[in-house]
mmCIF file of C-alpha atoms in Angstrom:
data_model
loop_
_atom_site.group_PDB
_atom_site.id
_atom_site.type_symbol
_atom_site.label_atom_id
_atom_site.label_comp_id
_atom_site.label_asym_id
_atom_site.label_seq_id
_atom_site.Cartn_x
_atom_site.Cartn_y
_atom_site.Cartn_z
ATOM 1 C CA MET T 1 12.534 -17.208 1.495
ATOM 2 C CA LYS T 2 10.364 -13.922 2.480
ATOM 3 C CA ARG T 3 7.864 -14.302 5.038
ATOM 4 C CA THR T 4 4.807 -12.613 5.688
ATOM 5 C CA LEU T 5 3.768 -11.552 9.190
ATOM 6 C CA VAL T 6 0.933 -9.412 10.466
ATOM 7 C CA ALA T 7 0.496 -7.019 13.877
ATOM 8 C CA TRP T 8 -2.587 -5.674 14.984
ATOM 9 C CA VAL T 9 -1.847 -1.908 16.880
ATOM 10 C CA GLU T 10 -3.280 0.893 18.146
ATOM 11 C CA ASP T 11 -4.120 3.563 16.305
ATOM 12 C CA ARG T 12 -1.828 6.028 18.844
ATOM 13 C CA PRO T 13 1.135 8.347 18.529
ATOM 14 C CA GLY T 14 5.273 6.186 18.087
ATOM 15 C CA THR T 15 3.798 3.301 17.306
ATOM 16 C CA LEU T 16 4.858 3.296 13.899
ATOM 17 C CA ASN T 17 7.984 4.665 15.714
ATOM 18 C CA ARG T 18 8.701 1.924 18.217
ATOM 19 C CA VAL T 19 8.392 -0.492 15.244
ATOM 20 C CA ALA T 20 10.686 1.250 12.834
ATOM 21 C CA SER T 21 13.502 1.492 16.568
ATOM 22 C CA LEU T 22 12.425 -2.343 16.216
ATOM 23 C CA PHE T 23 13.915 -2.885 13.312
ATOM 24 C CA ARG T 24 16.658 -0.865 13.040
ATOM 25 C CA ARG T 25 17.969 -2.196 16.693
ATOM 26 C CA ARG T 26 17.272 -5.467 16.153
ATOM 27 C CA ALA T 27 19.154 -5.609 12.506
ATOM 28 C CA PHE T 28 16.050 -6.904 11.451
ATOM 29 C CA ASN T 29 16.354 -7.199 7.947
ATOM 30 C CA ILE T 30 12.821 -6.181 6.601
ATOM 31 C CA GLU T 31 11.110 -5.901 2.938
ATOM 32 C CA SER T 32 8.441 -3.867 3.106
ATOM 33 C CA LEU T 33 6.422 -2.457 5.737
ATOM 34 C CA THR T 34 2.536 -0.886 5.022
ATOM 35 C CA VAL T 35 0.843 0.294 7.968
ATOM 36 C CA GLY T 36 -2.861 0.982 7.060
ATOM 37 C CA HIS T 37 -6.540 1.671 9.078
ATOM 38 C CA THR T 38 -8.660 -1.773 9.815
ATOM 39 C CA GLU T 39 -12.087 -2.382 10.088
ATOM 40 C CA GLN T 40 -12.026 -1.353 13.212
ATOM 41 C CA ALA T 41 -11.543 2.697 14.513
ATOM 42 C CA GLY T 42 -8.270 2.616 16.644
ATOM 43 C CA THR T 43 -6.535 0.109 15.589
ATOM 44 C CA SER T 44 -4.710 0.168 11.778
ATOM 45 C CA ARG T 45 -2.789 -3.337 10.323
ATOM 46 C CA MET T 46 0.883 -3.308 9.400
ATOM 47 C CA THR T 47 1.892 -6.090 7.221
ATOM 48 C CA ILE T 48 5.518 -7.117 6.968
ATOM 49 C CA VAL T 49 7.234 -9.537 4.765
ATOM 50 C CA VAL T 50 10.894 -10.080 6.506
ATOM 51 C CA ASP T 51 13.901 -11.405 4.391
ATOM 52 C CA GLY T 52 13.515 -15.197 6.008
ATOM 53 C CA VAL T 53 16.886 -15.726 5.455
ATOM 54 C CA ARG T 54 18.449 -13.213 6.838
ATOM 55 C CA THR T 55 16.415 -12.760 9.495
ATOM 56 C CA ASP T 56 14.229 -14.750 12.168
ATOM 57 C CA SER T 57 10.922 -14.210 11.621
ATOM 58 C CA ARG T 58 9.938 -16.004 15.147
ATOM 59 C CA LYS T 59 11.772 -13.997 16.667
ATOM 60 C CA VAL T 60 10.066 -10.067 15.058
ATOM 61 C CA GLU T 61 6.964 -11.861 16.049
ATOM 62 C CA GLN T 62 7.820 -11.786 19.508
ATOM 63 C CA ASN T 63 9.269 -8.730 19.819
ATOM 64 C CA LEU T 64 6.759 -7.096 17.889
ATOM 65 C CA ARG T 65 4.354 -9.151 20.526
ATOM 66 C CA LYS T 66 6.428 -6.937 23.806
ATOM 67 C CA LEU T 67 5.501 -3.618 22.365
ATOM 68 C CA ILE T 68 3.275 -0.643 23.769
ATOM 69 C CA HIS T 69 0.501 -1.379 21.442
ATOM 70 C CA VAL T 70 0.431 -4.020 19.762
ATOM 71 C CA LEU T 71 -2.919 -5.818 19.987
ATOM 72 C CA ARG T 72 -2.165 -8.960 17.743
ATOM 73 C CA VAL T 73 0.625 -11.066 15.409
ATOM 74 C CA GLU T 74 0.215 -13.611 13.015
ATOM 75 C CA ASP T 75 2.643 -15.023 10.957
ATOM 76 C CA VAL T 76 0.103 -16.120 7.629
ATOM 77 C CA THR T 77 3.512 -17.050 5.404
ATOM 78 C CA GLU T 78 2.033 -20.898 6.140
ATOM 79 C CA ARG T 79 -1.766 -20.461 5.721
ATOM 80 C CA PRO T 80 -3.408 -19.932 2.585
ATOM 81 C CA ALA T 81 -3.672 -15.526 2.405
ATOM 82 C CA VAL T 82 -4.241 -13.261 -0.545
ATOM 83 C CA LEU T 83 -1.078 -11.495 -0.764
ATOM 84 C CA HIS T 84 -0.991 -8.438 -2.873
ATOM 85 C CA ASP T 85 1.001 -4.969 -3.467
ATOM 86 C CA LEU T 86 -0.453 -1.938 -5.745
ATOM 87 C CA ALA T 87 1.333 -0.563 -8.180
ATOM 88 C CA MET T 88 1.254 2.529 -10.261
ATOM 89 C CA ILE T 89 3.236 3.312 -13.255
ATOM 90 C CA LYS T 90 4.218 5.458 -15.308
ATOM 91 C CA VAL T 91 5.029 4.069 -18.640
ATOM 92 C CA THR T 92 7.076 6.709 -21.798
ATOM 93 C CA THR T 93 4.355 6.122 -24.418
ATOM 94 C CA SER T 94 3.711 7.310 -28.343
ATOM 95 C CA ASN T 95 0.939 7.189 -31.214
ATOM 96 C CA GLY T 96 2.654 4.274 -31.759
ATOM 97 C CA THR T 97 2.828 2.654 -28.722
ATOM 98 C CA ARG T 98 0.173 3.629 -27.032
ATOM 99 C CA SER T 99 -2.055 0.644 -27.472
ATOM 100 C CA GLU T 100 0.416 -2.286 -26.903
ATOM 101 C CA VAL T 101 0.978 -0.760 -23.780
ATOM 102 C CA MET T 102 -3.150 -0.808 -23.076
ATOM 103 C CA GLN T 103 -2.986 -4.467 -24.232
ATOM 104 C CA ILE T 104 -0.322 -5.318 -22.025
ATOM 105 C CA ALA T 105 -1.868 -3.518 -19.258
ATOM 106 C CA GLU T 106 -4.606 -5.765 -19.973
ATOM 107 C CA THR T 107 -3.181 -8.801 -19.926
ATOM 108 C CA PHE T 108 -2.124 -8.323 -16.400
ATOM 109 C CA GLY T 109 -5.403 -7.569 -15.478
ATOM 110 C CA GLY T 110 -4.277 -3.770 -14.561
ATOM 111 C CA ARG T 111 -6.260 -0.504 -15.723
ATOM 112 C CA ILE T 112 -5.094 2.399 -17.437
ATOM 113 C CA VAL T 113 -5.958 5.006 -14.669
ATOM 114 C CA ASP T 114 -4.461 8.168 -16.734
ATOM 115 C CA VAL T 115 -3.693 8.787 -20.036
ATOM 116 C CA GLY T 116 -1.401 11.958 -21.670
ATOM 117 C CA LEU T 117 0.379 13.047 -24.915
ATOM 118 C CA GLU T 118 3.500 11.309 -23.872
ATOM 119 C CA THR T 119 3.413 8.673 -20.922
ATOM 120 C CA LEU T 120 -0.254 6.371 -18.972
ATOM 121 C CA VAL T 121 -0.541 5.395 -15.988
ATOM 122 C CA VAL T 122 -0.535 1.121 -15.584
ATOM 123 C CA GLU T 123 -2.051 0.274 -11.800
ATOM 124 C CA ALA T 124 -2.062 -3.633 -11.491
ATOM 125 C CA THR T 125 -2.589 -5.172 -8.041
ATOM 126 C CA GLY T 126 -1.598 -8.520 -7.594
ATOM 127 C CA PRO T 127 1.674 -11.210 -6.294
ATOM 128 C CA ASP T 128 4.869 -9.569 -6.119
ATOM 129 C CA GLU T 129 6.117 -11.892 -8.505
ATOM 130 C CA ARG T 130 3.606 -10.644 -11.518
ATOM 131 C CA ILE T 131 4.227 -6.595 -10.095
ATOM 132 C CA ASP T 132 7.462 -7.348 -11.354
ATOM 133 C CA ARG T 133 6.915 -9.673 -14.765
ATOM 134 C CA LEU T 134 4.587 -6.432 -15.052
ATOM 135 C CA VAL T 135 6.956 -4.185 -14.850
ATOM 136 C CA GLU T 136 10.035 -6.112 -16.604
ATOM 137 C CA VAL T 137 7.442 -6.542 -19.812
ATOM 138 C CA LEU T 138 6.766 -2.314 -19.187
ATOM 139 C CA ARG T 139 10.139 -1.338 -19.133
ATOM 140 C CA PRO T 140 11.451 -1.192 -22.992
ATOM 141 C CA PHE T 141 9.388 1.606 -23.433
ATOM 142 C CA GLY T 142 10.436 3.379 -20.786
ATOM 143 C CA ILE T 143 9.787 3.869 -16.586
ATOM 144 C CA ALA T 144 9.454 7.301 -15.928
ATOM 145 C CA GLU T 145 8.033 6.425 -12.529
ATOM 146 C CA MET T 146 7.069 3.860 -10.130
ATOM 147 C CA VAL T 147 5.431 3.921 -6.691
ATOM 148 C CA ARG T 148 4.191 0.238 -5.352
ATOM 149 C CA THR T 149 2.824 0.027 -2.006
ATOM 150 C CA GLY T 150 4.366 -3.116 -0.512
ATOM 151 C CA ARG T 151 3.130 -6.559 0.118
ATOM 152 C CA VAL T 152 -0.830 -6.328 1.742
ATOM 153 C CA ALA T 153 -2.245 -9.953 3.323
ATOM 154 C CA MET T 154 -5.491 -11.676 4.172
ATOM 155 C CA ALA T 155 -5.494 -15.132 5.141
ATOM 156 C CA CYS T 156 -8.356 -16.451 3.564
ATOM 157 C CA ASP T 157 -11.502 -18.233 5.412
ATOM 158 C CA GLU T 158 -10.044 -22.762 7.071
ATOM 159 C CA ASP T 159 -13.034 -23.121 4.458
ATOM 160 C CA SER T 160 -12.478 -21.880 1.407
ATOM 161 C CA ARG T 161 -12.782 -22.801 -1.372
ATOM 162 C CA SER T 162 -10.758 -21.498 -4.255
ATOM 163 C CA GLY T 163 -9.358 -24.150 -5.081
ATOM 164 C CA ARG T 164 -5.171 -22.545 -4.404
ATOM 165 C CA ARG T 165 -3.280 -23.279 -1.898
ATOM 166 C CA ARG T 166 -1.896 -19.709 -2.014
ATOM 167 C CA SER T 167 -2.441 -16.773 -4.270
ATOM 168 C CA GLY T 168 1.722 -15.289 -4.276
ATOM 169 C CA ASP T 169 5.199 -15.698 -2.738
ATOM 170 C CA GLY T 170 8.198 -14.562 -2.688
ATOM 171 C CA MET V 1 -7.499 19.441 3.734
ATOM 172 C CA LYS V 2 -5.343 16.102 3.481
ATOM 173 C CA ARG V 3 -1.934 17.024 1.484
ATOM 174 C CA THR V 4 -0.147 14.121 -0.339
ATOM 175 C CA LEU V 5 3.459 14.731 -0.621
ATOM 176 C CA VAL V 6 6.223 12.336 -1.521
ATOM 177 C CA ALA V 7 9.567 10.951 -0.398
ATOM 178 C CA TRP V 8 12.585 9.260 -2.177
ATOM 179 C CA VAL V 9 14.799 8.215 -0.362
ATOM 180 C CA GLU V 10 18.210 5.590 -0.110
ATOM 181 C CA ASP V 11 16.766 2.536 0.841
ATOM 182 C CA ARG V 12 19.341 1.957 3.794
ATOM 183 C CA PRO V 13 18.462 1.204 6.943
ATOM 184 C CA GLY V 14 17.488 2.581 9.754
ATOM 185 C CA THR V 15 15.633 5.666 6.933
ATOM 186 C CA LEU V 16 11.988 4.886 7.992
ATOM 187 C CA ASN V 17 13.054 5.045 11.602
ATOM 188 C CA ARG V 18 14.381 8.296 10.622
ATOM 189 C CA VAL V 19 11.522 9.459 9.505
ATOM 190 C CA ALA V 20 9.030 7.947 12.610
ATOM 191 C CA SER V 21 11.081 9.535 14.786
ATOM 192 C CA LEU V 22 10.568 12.781 13.129
ATOM 193 C CA PHE V 23 7.141 12.791 12.312
ATOM 194 C CA ARG V 24 7.183 11.592 16.700
ATOM 195 C CA ARG V 25 9.395 14.447 17.324
ATOM 196 C CA ARG V 26 7.581 16.851 16.128
ATOM 197 C CA ALA V 27 4.001 15.807 16.975
ATOM 198 C CA PHE V 28 3.292 15.936 12.939
ATOM 199 C CA ASN V 29 -0.382 14.707 12.519
ATOM 200 C CA ILE V 30 0.200 12.031 9.925
ATOM 201 C CA GLU V 31 -2.382 9.994 8.174
ATOM 202 C CA SER V 32 -0.836 7.730 6.747
ATOM 203 C CA LEU V 33 2.787 6.600 5.432
ATOM 204 C CA THR V 34 3.188 4.351 2.469
ATOM 205 C CA VAL V 35 6.923 2.810 1.485
ATOM 206 C CA GLY V 36 8.245 0.844 -1.762
ATOM 207 C CA HIS V 37 10.007 0.212 -4.811
ATOM 208 C CA THR V 38 10.312 2.163 -7.409
ATOM 209 C CA GLU V 39 11.247 2.268 -10.856
ATOM 210 C CA GLN V 40 15.421 2.490 -9.359
ATOM 211 C CA ALA V 41 16.988 0.587 -7.765
ATOM 212 C CA GLY V 42 18.402 0.562 -4.489
ATOM 213 C CA THR V 43 15.298 4.418 -4.382
ATOM 214 C CA SER V 44 12.097 3.709 -2.035
ATOM 215 C CA ARG V 45 8.957 6.423 -2.017
ATOM 216 C CA MET V 46 7.439 7.264 0.503
ATOM 217 C CA THR V 47 3.987 8.486 -0.490
ATOM 218 C CA ILE V 48 3.169 10.286 2.946
ATOM 219 C CA VAL V 49 -0.493 12.521 3.950
ATOM 220 C CA VAL V 50 -0.596 15.006 6.209
ATOM 221 C CA ASP V 51 -4.150 16.333 8.543
ATOM 222 C CA GLY V 52 -3.152 19.868 7.201
ATOM 223 C CA VAL V 53 -5.511 21.082 9.646
ATOM 224 C CA ARG V 54 -3.630 19.632 12.789
ATOM 225 C CA THR V 55 -0.137 19.871 10.862
ATOM 226 C CA ASP V 56 1.714 21.934 8.887
ATOM 227 C CA SER V 57 2.585 19.580 5.944
ATOM 228 C CA ARG V 58 5.164 22.864 5.068
ATOM 229 C CA LYS V 59 7.344 21.832 8.071
ATOM 230 C CA VAL V 60 7.112 18.412 7.543
ATOM 231 C CA GLU V 61 8.262 19.200 4.000
ATOM 232 C CA GLN V 62 11.244 21.054 4.694
ATOM 233 C CA ASN V 63 12.121 18.774 7.933
ATOM 234 C CA LEU V 64 12.097 15.563 5.963
ATOM 235 C CA ARG V 65 14.261 17.946 3.177
ATOM 236 C CA LYS V 66 16.949 17.766 5.872
ATOM 237 C CA LEU V 67 17.422 13.921 6.426
ATOM 238 C CA ILE V 68 20.260 12.115 5.515
ATOM 239 C CA HIS V 69 19.185 9.580 2.450
ATOM 240 C CA VAL V 70 16.296 11.503 1.819
ATOM 241 C CA LEU V 71 16.608 12.698 -1.819
ATOM 242 C CA ARG V 72 13.784 14.584 -3.245
ATOM 243 C CA VAL V 73 10.208 15.510 -1.512
ATOM 244 C CA GLU V 74 7.262 16.861 -3.750
ATOM 245 C CA ASP V 75 3.998 18.005 -2.246
ATOM 246 C CA VAL V 76 1.315 17.012 -5.746
ATOM 247 C CA THR V 77 -1.560 18.359 -2.657
ATOM 248 C CA GLU V 78 -1.997 20.759 -6.405
ATOM 249 C CA ARG V 79 -0.888 18.960 -8.814
ATOM 250 C CA PRO V 80 -3.270 16.623 -10.446
ATOM 251 C CA ALA V 81 -2.234 13.511 -9.864
ATOM 252 C CA VAL V 82 -4.017 10.046 -9.255
ATOM 253 C CA LEU V 83 -3.728 9.508 -5.280
ATOM 254 C CA HIS V 84 -5.609 5.790 -4.948
ATOM 255 C CA ASP V 85 -5.862 2.879 -2.010
ATOM 256 C CA LEU V 86 -5.749 -0.804 -1.700
ATOM 257 C CA ALA V 87 -7.972 -2.157 -0.067
ATOM 258 C CA MET V 88 -9.026 -6.441 0.851
ATOM 259 C CA ILE V 89 -12.408 -6.071 2.120
ATOM 260 C CA LYS V 90 -13.309 -9.971 3.698
ATOM 261 C CA VAL V 91 -17.083 -9.761 3.580
ATOM 262 C CA THR V 92 -18.988 -12.514 5.451
ATOM 263 C CA THR V 93 -21.969 -13.815 2.653
ATOM 264 C CA SER V 94 -24.465 -16.548 2.748
ATOM 265 C CA ASN V 95 -26.169 -18.418 0.175
ATOM 266 C CA GLY V 96 -28.569 -15.777 -0.162
ATOM 267 C CA THR V 97 -26.772 -12.716 0.056
ATOM 268 C CA ARG V 98 -23.101 -13.634 -1.717
ATOM 269 C CA SER V 99 -24.047 -12.215 -5.998
ATOM 270 C CA GLU V 100 -25.611 -9.222 -4.525
ATOM 271 C CA VAL V 101 -21.849 -8.867 -2.748
ATOM 272 C CA MET V 102 -20.284 -9.928 -6.212
ATOM 273 C CA GLN V 103 -22.006 -7.256 -7.652
ATOM 274 C CA ILE V 104 -21.073 -4.446 -5.424
ATOM 275 C CA ALA V 105 -18.268 -4.935 -5.939
ATOM 276 C CA GLU V 106 -18.342 -4.765 -9.174
ATOM 277 C CA THR V 107 -20.253 -1.860 -9.767
ATOM 278 C CA PHE V 108 -17.036 0.057 -7.858
ATOM 279 C CA GLY V 109 -14.932 -1.755 -9.844
ATOM 280 C CA GLY V 110 -13.745 -4.110 -7.865
ATOM 281 C CA ARG V 111 -12.508 -7.664 -7.459
ATOM 282 C CA ILE V 112 -13.016 -11.096 -6.060
ATOM 283 C CA VAL V 113 -10.278 -12.454 -5.073
ATOM 284 C CA ASP V 114 -10.776 -15.396 -3.097
ATOM 285 C CA VAL V 115 -14.280 -17.185 -2.030
ATOM 286 C CA GLY V 116 -14.426 -19.009 0.910
ATOM 287 C CA LEU V 117 -17.762 -20.909 2.548
ATOM 288 C CA GLU V 118 -18.633 -18.226 4.839
ATOM 289 C CA THR V 119 -16.992 -15.350 3.062
ATOM 290 C CA LEU V 120 -15.686 -13.407 0.430
ATOM 291 C CA VAL V 121 -12.367 -10.917 -0.200
ATOM 292 C CA VAL V 122 -12.908 -8.177 -2.178
ATOM 293 C CA GLU V 123 -10.215 -6.065 -3.396
ATOM 294 C CA ALA V 124 -10.777 -2.665 -4.435
ATOM 295 C CA THR V 125 -8.148 0.101 -5.520
ATOM 296 C CA GLY V 126 -9.064 4.054 -5.893
ATOM 297 C CA PRO V 127 -9.700 7.467 -4.228
ATOM 298 C CA ASP V 128 -9.579 7.260 -0.352
ATOM 299 C CA GLU V 129 -13.384 8.176 -0.463
ATOM 300 C CA ARG V 130 -14.836 5.399 -3.389
ATOM 301 C CA ILE V 131 -13.013 2.924 -0.541
ATOM 302 C CA ASP V 132 -14.633 4.500 1.995
ATOM 303 C CA ARG V 133 -18.062 3.816 0.022
ATOM 304 C CA LEU V 134 -18.074 0.525 -0.788
ATOM 305 C CA VAL V 135 -16.744 -0.467 2.882
ATOM 306 C CA GLU V 136 -20.552 1.422 3.750
ATOM 307 C CA VAL V 137 -22.019 -0.408 1.966
ATOM 308 C CA LEU V 138 -20.241 -3.608 2.635
ATOM 309 C CA ARG V 139 -20.470 -3.362 6.600
ATOM 310 C CA PRO V 140 -24.329 -3.743 6.798
ATOM 311 C CA PHE V 141 -23.490 -7.397 5.585
ATOM 312 C CA GLY V 142 -20.739 -7.817 8.197
ATOM 313 C CA ILE V 143 -16.875 -6.948 7.414
ATOM 314 C CA ALA V 144 -14.802 -9.848 9.201
ATOM 315 C CA GLU V 145 -12.116 -8.382 8.482
ATOM 316 C CA MET V 146 -9.893 -5.563 6.305
ATOM 317 C CA VAL V 147 -7.281 -4.342 5.664
ATOM 318 C CA ARG V 148 -5.729 -1.428 3.742
ATOM 319 C CA THR V 149 -2.359 0.283 1.605
ATOM 320 C CA GLY V 150 -2.624 4.298 2.701
ATOM 321 C CA ARG V 151 -2.709 6.202 -0.253
ATOM 322 C CA VAL V 152 -0.253 5.959 -3.013
ATOM 323 C CA ALA V 153 0.571 8.979 -5.055
ATOM 324 C CA MET V 154 1.790 9.137 -9.355
ATOM 325 C CA ALA V 155 1.760 13.397 -10.547
ATOM 326 C CA CYS V 156 -0.157 13.336 -13.416
ATOM 327 C CA ASP V 157 2.212 14.877 -16.659
ATOM 328 C CA GLU V 158 1.098 18.273 -17.245
ATOM 329 C CA ASP V 159 -0.087 16.966 -21.001
ATOM 330 C CA SER V 160 -1.953 15.215 -19.413
ATOM 331 C CA ARG V 161 -5.580 15.029 -21.423
ATOM 332 C CA SER V 162 -7.317 12.683 -19.419
ATOM 333 C CA GLY V 163 -10.298 15.757 -18.944
ATOM 334 C CA ARG V 164 -10.209 15.402 -15.556
ATOM 335 C CA ARG V 165 -8.111 17.942 -12.621
ATOM 336 C CA ARG V 166 -7.614 15.032 -9.916
ATOM 337 C CA SER V 167 -8.447 11.755 -9.696
ATOM 338 C CA GLY V 168 -9.626 10.902 -5.579
ATOM 339 C CA ASP V 169 -8.825 14.025 -2.842
ATOM 340 C CA GLY V 170 -10.144 14.175 1.135
#
């Protein structure tokens, strides 16, 4: 089972390097790692997805906490959380298939962000497995290129009334 | 000016570590780095945003090319490209402000992905500066938490008829 860790780190040179070195040295098996800005200047936020079968996520958590410039680490796996990935998929199209690809994208809640003569670019966000399914459905048309961000996680409020336990898992 | 590089790398242990070490050793100033799956199993794709004033992006490009397991590097800055970022923003709300926050999110093309008693989570994709503006508009309501993926880039086809030179820049 995949486990999702969120780490808040100081925005200093070398922080990513220390985290990547730790994973390499300890041979931790990381599915994805995403780093981006937060609501606070000077603080970045990493979302780390660990293959829970091959790597003990508690060890990853403990080791991350020991690193300099790591402010906080939280395992959000058991919490209700929104776990989403952004994908941009460039699909080969012709006049005969374009509208079908557009309809598929819409069905998956995606958007068309570029249209060319021979391709179009579908953007979609959602849980990993929904994006995986979208990719499988588009594959027969021909996928020229794809880019994915890796998972980002936002824990829901404990009072959350959205009625679901969690959105997205793997 | 920000410059955007795309690097295709083999999905091997230590690749991220080597890239992060290179940036640290050469003191390259990196705005964001995103790694994710591609259309091909075994290949990952990195999007690297370089502060073009403080760091010569051609040097970054040349040095990346020399690394083992780096398959290809492309500077997409001058090309028509879709440059998007995913943000999830948890906004503090009450019964009086919830619908206003929802309308703002919608205006920016965002979606509400969780609603709690005291917060809601807005998801938005788009060029950095559009997300920045959304964050500024939501800030007076109170931002409890935010996560961003960093920029991912997809070059448009040369034949692209979407009518715009590029979507998003910085």
